[in-house]
mmCIF file of C-alpha atoms in Angstrom:
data_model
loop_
_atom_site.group_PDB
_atom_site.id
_atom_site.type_symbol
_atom_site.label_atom_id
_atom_site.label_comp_id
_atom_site.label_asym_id
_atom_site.label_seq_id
_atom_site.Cartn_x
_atom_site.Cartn_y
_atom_site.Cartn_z
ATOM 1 C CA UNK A 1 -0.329 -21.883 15.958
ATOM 2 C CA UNK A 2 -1.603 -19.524 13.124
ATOM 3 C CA UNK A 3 -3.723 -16.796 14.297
ATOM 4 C CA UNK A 4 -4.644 -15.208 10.574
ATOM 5 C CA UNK A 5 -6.340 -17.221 8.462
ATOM 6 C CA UNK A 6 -6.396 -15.831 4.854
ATOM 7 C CA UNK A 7 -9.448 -16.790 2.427
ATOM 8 C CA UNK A 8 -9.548 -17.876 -0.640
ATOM 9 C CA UNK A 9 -6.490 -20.130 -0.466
ATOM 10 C CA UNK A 10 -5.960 -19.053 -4.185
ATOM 11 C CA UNK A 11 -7.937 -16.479 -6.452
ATOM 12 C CA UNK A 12 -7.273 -16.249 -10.566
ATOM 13 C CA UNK A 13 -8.699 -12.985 -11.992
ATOM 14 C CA UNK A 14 -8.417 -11.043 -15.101
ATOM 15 C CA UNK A 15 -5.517 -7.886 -15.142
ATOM 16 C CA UNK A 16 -8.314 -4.926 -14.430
ATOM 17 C CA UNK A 17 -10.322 -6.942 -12.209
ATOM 18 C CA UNK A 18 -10.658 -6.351 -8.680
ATOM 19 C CA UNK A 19 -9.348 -8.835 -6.306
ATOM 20 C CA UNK A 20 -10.241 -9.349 -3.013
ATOM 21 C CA UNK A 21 -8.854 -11.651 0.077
ATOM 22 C CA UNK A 22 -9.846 -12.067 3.610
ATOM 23 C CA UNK A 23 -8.416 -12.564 6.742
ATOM 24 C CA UNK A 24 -9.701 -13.645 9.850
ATOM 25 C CA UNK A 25 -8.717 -14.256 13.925
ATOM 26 C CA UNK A 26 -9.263 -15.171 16.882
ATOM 27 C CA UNK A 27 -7.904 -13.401 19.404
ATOM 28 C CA UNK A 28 -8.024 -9.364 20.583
ATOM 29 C CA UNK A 29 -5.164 -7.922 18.354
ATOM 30 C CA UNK A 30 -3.296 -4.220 18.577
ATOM 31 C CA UNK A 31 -2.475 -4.503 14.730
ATOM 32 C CA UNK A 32 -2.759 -6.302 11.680
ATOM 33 C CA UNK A 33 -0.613 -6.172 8.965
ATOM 34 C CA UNK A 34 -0.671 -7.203 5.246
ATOM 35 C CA UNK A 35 1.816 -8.458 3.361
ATOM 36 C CA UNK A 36 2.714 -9.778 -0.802
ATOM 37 C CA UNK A 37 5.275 -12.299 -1.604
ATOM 38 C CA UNK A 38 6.732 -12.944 -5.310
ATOM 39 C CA UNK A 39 7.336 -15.965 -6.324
ATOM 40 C CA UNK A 40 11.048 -16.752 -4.995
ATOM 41 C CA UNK A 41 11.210 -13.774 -3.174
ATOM 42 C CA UNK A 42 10.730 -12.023 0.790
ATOM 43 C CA UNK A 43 8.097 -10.485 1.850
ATOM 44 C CA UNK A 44 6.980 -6.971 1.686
ATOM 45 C CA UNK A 45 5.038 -5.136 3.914
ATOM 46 C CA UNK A 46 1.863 -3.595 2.160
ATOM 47 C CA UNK A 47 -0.161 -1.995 5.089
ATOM 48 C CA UNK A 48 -0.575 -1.965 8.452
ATOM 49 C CA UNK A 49 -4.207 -1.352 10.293
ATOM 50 C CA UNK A 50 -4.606 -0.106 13.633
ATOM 51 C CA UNK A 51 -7.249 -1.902 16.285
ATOM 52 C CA UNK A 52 -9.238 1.301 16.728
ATOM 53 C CA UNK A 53 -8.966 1.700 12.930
ATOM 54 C CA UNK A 54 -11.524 1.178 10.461
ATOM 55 C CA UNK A 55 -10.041 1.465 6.820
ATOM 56 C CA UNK A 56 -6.558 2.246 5.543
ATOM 57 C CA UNK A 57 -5.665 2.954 1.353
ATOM 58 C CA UNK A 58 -2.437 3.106 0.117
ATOM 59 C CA UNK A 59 -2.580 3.492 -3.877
ATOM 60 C CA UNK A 60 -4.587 0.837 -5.281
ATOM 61 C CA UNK A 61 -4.233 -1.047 -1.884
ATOM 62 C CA UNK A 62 -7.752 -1.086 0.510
ATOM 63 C CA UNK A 63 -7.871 -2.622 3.405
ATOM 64 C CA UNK A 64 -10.899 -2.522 6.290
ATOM 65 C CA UNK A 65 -10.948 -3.553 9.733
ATOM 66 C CA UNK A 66 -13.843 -5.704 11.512
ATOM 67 C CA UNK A 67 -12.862 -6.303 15.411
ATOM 68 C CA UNK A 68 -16.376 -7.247 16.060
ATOM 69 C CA UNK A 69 -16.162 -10.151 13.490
ATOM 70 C CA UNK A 70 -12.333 -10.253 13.904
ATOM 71 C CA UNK A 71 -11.958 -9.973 10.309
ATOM 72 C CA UNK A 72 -9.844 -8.211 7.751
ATOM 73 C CA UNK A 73 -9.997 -7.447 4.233
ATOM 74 C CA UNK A 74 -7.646 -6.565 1.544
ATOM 75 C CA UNK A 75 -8.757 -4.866 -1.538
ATOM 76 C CA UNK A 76 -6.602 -4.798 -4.939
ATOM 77 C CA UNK A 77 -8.563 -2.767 -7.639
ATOM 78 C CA UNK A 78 -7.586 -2.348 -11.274
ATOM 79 C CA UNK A 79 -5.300 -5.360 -10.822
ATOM 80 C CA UNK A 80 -2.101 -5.969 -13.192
ATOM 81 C CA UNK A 81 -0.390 -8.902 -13.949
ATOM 82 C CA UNK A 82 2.838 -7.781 -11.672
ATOM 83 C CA UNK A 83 -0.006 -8.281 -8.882
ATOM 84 C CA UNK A 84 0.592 -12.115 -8.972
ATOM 85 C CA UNK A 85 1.775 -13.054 -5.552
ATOM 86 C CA UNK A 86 0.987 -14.603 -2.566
ATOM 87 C CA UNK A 87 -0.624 -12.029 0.033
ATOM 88 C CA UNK A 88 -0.685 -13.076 4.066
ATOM 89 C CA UNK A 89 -2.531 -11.056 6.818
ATOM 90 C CA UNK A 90 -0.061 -11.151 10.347
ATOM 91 C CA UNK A 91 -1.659 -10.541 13.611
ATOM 92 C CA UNK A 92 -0.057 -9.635 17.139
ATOM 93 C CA UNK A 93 -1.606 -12.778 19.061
ATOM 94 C CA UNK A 94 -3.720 -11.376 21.838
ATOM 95 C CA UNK A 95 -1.726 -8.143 21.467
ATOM 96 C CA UNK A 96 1.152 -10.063 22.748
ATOM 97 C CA UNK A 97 3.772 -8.055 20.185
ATOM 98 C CA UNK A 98 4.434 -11.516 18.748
ATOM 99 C CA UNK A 99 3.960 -11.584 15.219
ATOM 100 C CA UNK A 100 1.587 -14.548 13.533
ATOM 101 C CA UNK A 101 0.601 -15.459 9.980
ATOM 102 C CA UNK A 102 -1.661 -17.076 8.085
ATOM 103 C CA UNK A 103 -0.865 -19.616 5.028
ATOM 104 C CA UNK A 104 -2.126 -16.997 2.613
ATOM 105 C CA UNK A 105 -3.622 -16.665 -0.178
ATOM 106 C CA UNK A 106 -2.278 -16.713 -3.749
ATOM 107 C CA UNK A 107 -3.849 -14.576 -6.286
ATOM 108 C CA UNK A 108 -2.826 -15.223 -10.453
ATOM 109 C CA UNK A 109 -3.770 -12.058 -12.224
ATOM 110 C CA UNK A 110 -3.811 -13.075 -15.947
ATOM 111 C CA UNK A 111 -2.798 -10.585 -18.621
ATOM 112 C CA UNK B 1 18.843 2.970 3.017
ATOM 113 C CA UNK B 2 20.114 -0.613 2.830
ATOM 114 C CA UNK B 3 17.925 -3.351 3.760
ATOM 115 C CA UNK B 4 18.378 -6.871 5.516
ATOM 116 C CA UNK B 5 21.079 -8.855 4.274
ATOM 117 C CA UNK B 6 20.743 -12.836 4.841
ATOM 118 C CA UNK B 7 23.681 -15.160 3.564
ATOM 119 C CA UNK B 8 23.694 -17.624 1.988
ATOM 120 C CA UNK B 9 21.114 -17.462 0.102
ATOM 121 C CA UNK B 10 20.755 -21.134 -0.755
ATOM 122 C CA UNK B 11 22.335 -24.195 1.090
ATOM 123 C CA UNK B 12 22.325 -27.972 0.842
ATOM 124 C CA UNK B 13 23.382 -30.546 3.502
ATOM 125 C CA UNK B 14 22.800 -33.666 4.285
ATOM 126 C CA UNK B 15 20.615 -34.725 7.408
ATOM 127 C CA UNK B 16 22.202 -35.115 10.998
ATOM 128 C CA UNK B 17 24.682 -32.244 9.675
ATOM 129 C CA UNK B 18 24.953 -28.353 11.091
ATOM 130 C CA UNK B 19 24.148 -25.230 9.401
ATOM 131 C CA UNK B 20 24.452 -21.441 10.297
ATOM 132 C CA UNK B 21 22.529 -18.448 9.319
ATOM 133 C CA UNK B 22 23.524 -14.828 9.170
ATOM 134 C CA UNK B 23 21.247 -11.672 9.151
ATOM 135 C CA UNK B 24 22.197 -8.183 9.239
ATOM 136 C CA UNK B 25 19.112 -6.185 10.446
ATOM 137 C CA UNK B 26 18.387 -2.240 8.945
ATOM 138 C CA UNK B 27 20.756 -0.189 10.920
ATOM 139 C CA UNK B 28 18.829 1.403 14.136
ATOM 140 C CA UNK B 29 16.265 -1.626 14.213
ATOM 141 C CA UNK B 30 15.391 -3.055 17.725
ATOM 142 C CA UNK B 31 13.375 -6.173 17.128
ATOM 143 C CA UNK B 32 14.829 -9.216 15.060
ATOM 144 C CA UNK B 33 12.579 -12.071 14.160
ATOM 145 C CA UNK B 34 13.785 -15.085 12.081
ATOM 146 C CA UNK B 35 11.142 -17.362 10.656
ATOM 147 C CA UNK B 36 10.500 -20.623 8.842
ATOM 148 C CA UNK B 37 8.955 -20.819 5.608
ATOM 149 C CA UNK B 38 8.069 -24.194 4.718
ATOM 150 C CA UNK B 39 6.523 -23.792 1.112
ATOM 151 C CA UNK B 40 2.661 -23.486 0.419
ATOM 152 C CA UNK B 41 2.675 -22.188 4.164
ATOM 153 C CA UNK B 42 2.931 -18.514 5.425
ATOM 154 C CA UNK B 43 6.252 -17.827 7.685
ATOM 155 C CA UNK B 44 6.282 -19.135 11.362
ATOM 156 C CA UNK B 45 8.056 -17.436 13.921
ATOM 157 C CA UNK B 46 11.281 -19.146 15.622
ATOM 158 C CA UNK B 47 12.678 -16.067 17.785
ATOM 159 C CA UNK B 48 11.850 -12.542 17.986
ATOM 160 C CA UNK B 49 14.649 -10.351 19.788
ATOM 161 C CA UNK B 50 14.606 -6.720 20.868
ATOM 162 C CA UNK B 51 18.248 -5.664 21.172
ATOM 163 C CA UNK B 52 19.867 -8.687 22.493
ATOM 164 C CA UNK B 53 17.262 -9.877 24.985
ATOM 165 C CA UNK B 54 14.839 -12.753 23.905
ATOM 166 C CA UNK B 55 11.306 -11.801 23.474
ATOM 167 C CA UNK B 56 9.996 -15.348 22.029
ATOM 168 C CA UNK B 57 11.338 -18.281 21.442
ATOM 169 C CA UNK B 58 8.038 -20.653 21.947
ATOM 170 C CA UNK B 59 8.256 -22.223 18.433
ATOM 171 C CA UNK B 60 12.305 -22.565 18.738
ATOM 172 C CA UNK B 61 13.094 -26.522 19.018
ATOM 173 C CA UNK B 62 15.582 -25.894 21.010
ATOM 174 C CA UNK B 63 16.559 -29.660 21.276
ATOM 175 C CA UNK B 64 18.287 -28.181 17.625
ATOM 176 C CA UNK B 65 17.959 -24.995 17.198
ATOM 177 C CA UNK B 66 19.494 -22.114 18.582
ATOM 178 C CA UNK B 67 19.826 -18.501 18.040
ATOM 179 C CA UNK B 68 21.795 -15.283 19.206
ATOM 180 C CA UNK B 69 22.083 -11.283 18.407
ATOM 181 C CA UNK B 70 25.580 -10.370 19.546
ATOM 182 C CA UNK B 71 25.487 -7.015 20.514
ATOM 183 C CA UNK B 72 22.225 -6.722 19.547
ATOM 184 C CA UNK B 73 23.065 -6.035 16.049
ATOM 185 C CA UNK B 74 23.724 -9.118 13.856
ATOM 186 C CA UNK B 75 21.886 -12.434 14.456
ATOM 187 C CA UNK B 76 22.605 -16.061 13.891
ATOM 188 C CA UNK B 77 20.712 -18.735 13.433
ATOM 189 C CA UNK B 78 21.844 -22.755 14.206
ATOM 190 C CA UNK B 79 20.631 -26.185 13.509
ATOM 191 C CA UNK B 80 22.391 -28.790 14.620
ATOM 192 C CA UNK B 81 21.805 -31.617 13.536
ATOM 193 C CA UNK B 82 19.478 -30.998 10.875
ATOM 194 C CA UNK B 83 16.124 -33.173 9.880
ATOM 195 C CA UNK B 84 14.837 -33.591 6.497
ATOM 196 C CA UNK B 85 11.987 -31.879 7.640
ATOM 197 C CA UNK B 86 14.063 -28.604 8.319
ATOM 198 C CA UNK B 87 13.958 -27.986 4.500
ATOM 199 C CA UNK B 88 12.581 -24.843 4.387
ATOM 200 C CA UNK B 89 13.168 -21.104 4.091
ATOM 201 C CA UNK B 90 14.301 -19.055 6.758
ATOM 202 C CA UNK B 91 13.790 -15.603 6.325
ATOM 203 C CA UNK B 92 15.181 -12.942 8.846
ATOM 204 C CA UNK B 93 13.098 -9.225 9.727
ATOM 205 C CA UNK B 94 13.805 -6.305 11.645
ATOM 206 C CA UNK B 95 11.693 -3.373 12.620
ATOM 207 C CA UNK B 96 12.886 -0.399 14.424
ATOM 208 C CA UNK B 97 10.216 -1.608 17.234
ATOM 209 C CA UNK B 98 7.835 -4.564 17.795
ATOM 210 C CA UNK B 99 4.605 -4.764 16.190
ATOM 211 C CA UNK B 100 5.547 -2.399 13.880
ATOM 212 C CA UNK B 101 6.200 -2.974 10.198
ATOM 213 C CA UNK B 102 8.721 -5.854 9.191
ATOM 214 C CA UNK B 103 11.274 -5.289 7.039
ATOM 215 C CA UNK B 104 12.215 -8.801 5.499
ATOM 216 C CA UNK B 105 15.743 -10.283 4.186
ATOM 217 C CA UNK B 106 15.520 -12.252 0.636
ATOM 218 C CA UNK B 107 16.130 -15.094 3.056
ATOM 219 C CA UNK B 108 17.764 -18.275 3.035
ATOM 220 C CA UNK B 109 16.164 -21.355 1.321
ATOM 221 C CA UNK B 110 18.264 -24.900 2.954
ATOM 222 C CA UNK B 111 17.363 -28.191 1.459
ATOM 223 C CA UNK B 112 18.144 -31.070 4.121
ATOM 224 C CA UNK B 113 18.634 -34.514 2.114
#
């Protein structure tokens, strides 16, 4: 079962352009965590946002924390073309420690 | 610091044949998951371990999969026999405890024909 469910299932912006990608759950979660994937390659943890947190940055990197609406978002400002990857939000399910993710969403930044 | 190794990195069989994974988690690292990839989906857990003991294995078909962590260092991961609809890839993380960041492997991508 897939607890995250990332929205849009694909976004194509302009390099400078903000991007930005949702994720939502269902269940009562500890953590979420947000990850990129390259075309061809693993994944790479970006950030990880706590239950009682609110908003987390890390560089360009924003993410925000809804548990009322069980939603998460992840913000990419001033985006560059080496952005272009698929990014998936991972839930604990129920705050079981058991990692789930969502199909993702794939974001085309065009030079 | 090195990171996960996976090998191989690509494999072919044919269907109703066996195939064996290997991951080498970041030294010190508790929790091992290995996933399945199947493309245009995100990664689905098969097993999570912390240290040798099994903390999940609800997604495992176990009727053909199977899975250990020796020591609870290295991991392996079996099918046997394989299905056509086992192409995928299967991608191997460790963090040094659960539910804390994953550190993935470059993974292994099998095509089953």
């Amino acid at each position: 079962s897939q607890q995250g469910e990332e929205d849009p299932q694909a976004l194509s912006i302009q390099e400078g352009e903000n991007a930005t990608m949702n994720c939502s759950y269902k269940t009562s979660i500890n953590n979420l965590q947000w990850y990129r994937q390259n075309s061809g390659r693993g994944l790479v943890h970006l950030i990880l946002i706590r239950s009682n947190e609110r908003e987390k940055h890390s560089g360009r990197l924003r993410v925000t924390l809804d548990t009322s609406k069980k939603s998460s978002s992840l913000l990419i400002t001033a985006s560059r073309a080496a952005d272009t990857a698929s990014y998936f939000c991972a839930t604990d399910e129920g705050g079981s420690y058991i990692p789930t993710f969502g199909r993702g969403t794939s974001l085309i930044v065009h030079p | 610091e090195a990171g996960v190794a996976q090998s191989p990195r690509y494999k072919i069989i044919e269907k109703r044949q066996s195939v064996a994974f290997w991951c080498n988690p970041i030294s010190g690292h508790a929790t091992l998951y290995w996933y399945q990839q199947i493309l245009g989906q995100g990664p689905k857990l098969l097993i999570q371990f912390q240290n040798n003991g099994v903390v999940d294995d609800s997604q495992l078909p176990k009727d053909r999969f199977s899975a250990e962590r020796l020591k609870g260092v290295d991991s392996t991961l079996k099918i046997q026999p394989a299905k056509l609809e086992d192409s995928a890839v299967y991608l191997c993380a460790s963090s040094p405890v659960a539910q804390e960041t994953q550190y993935f492997g470059p993974g292994t991508r099998l095509l089953v024909l």
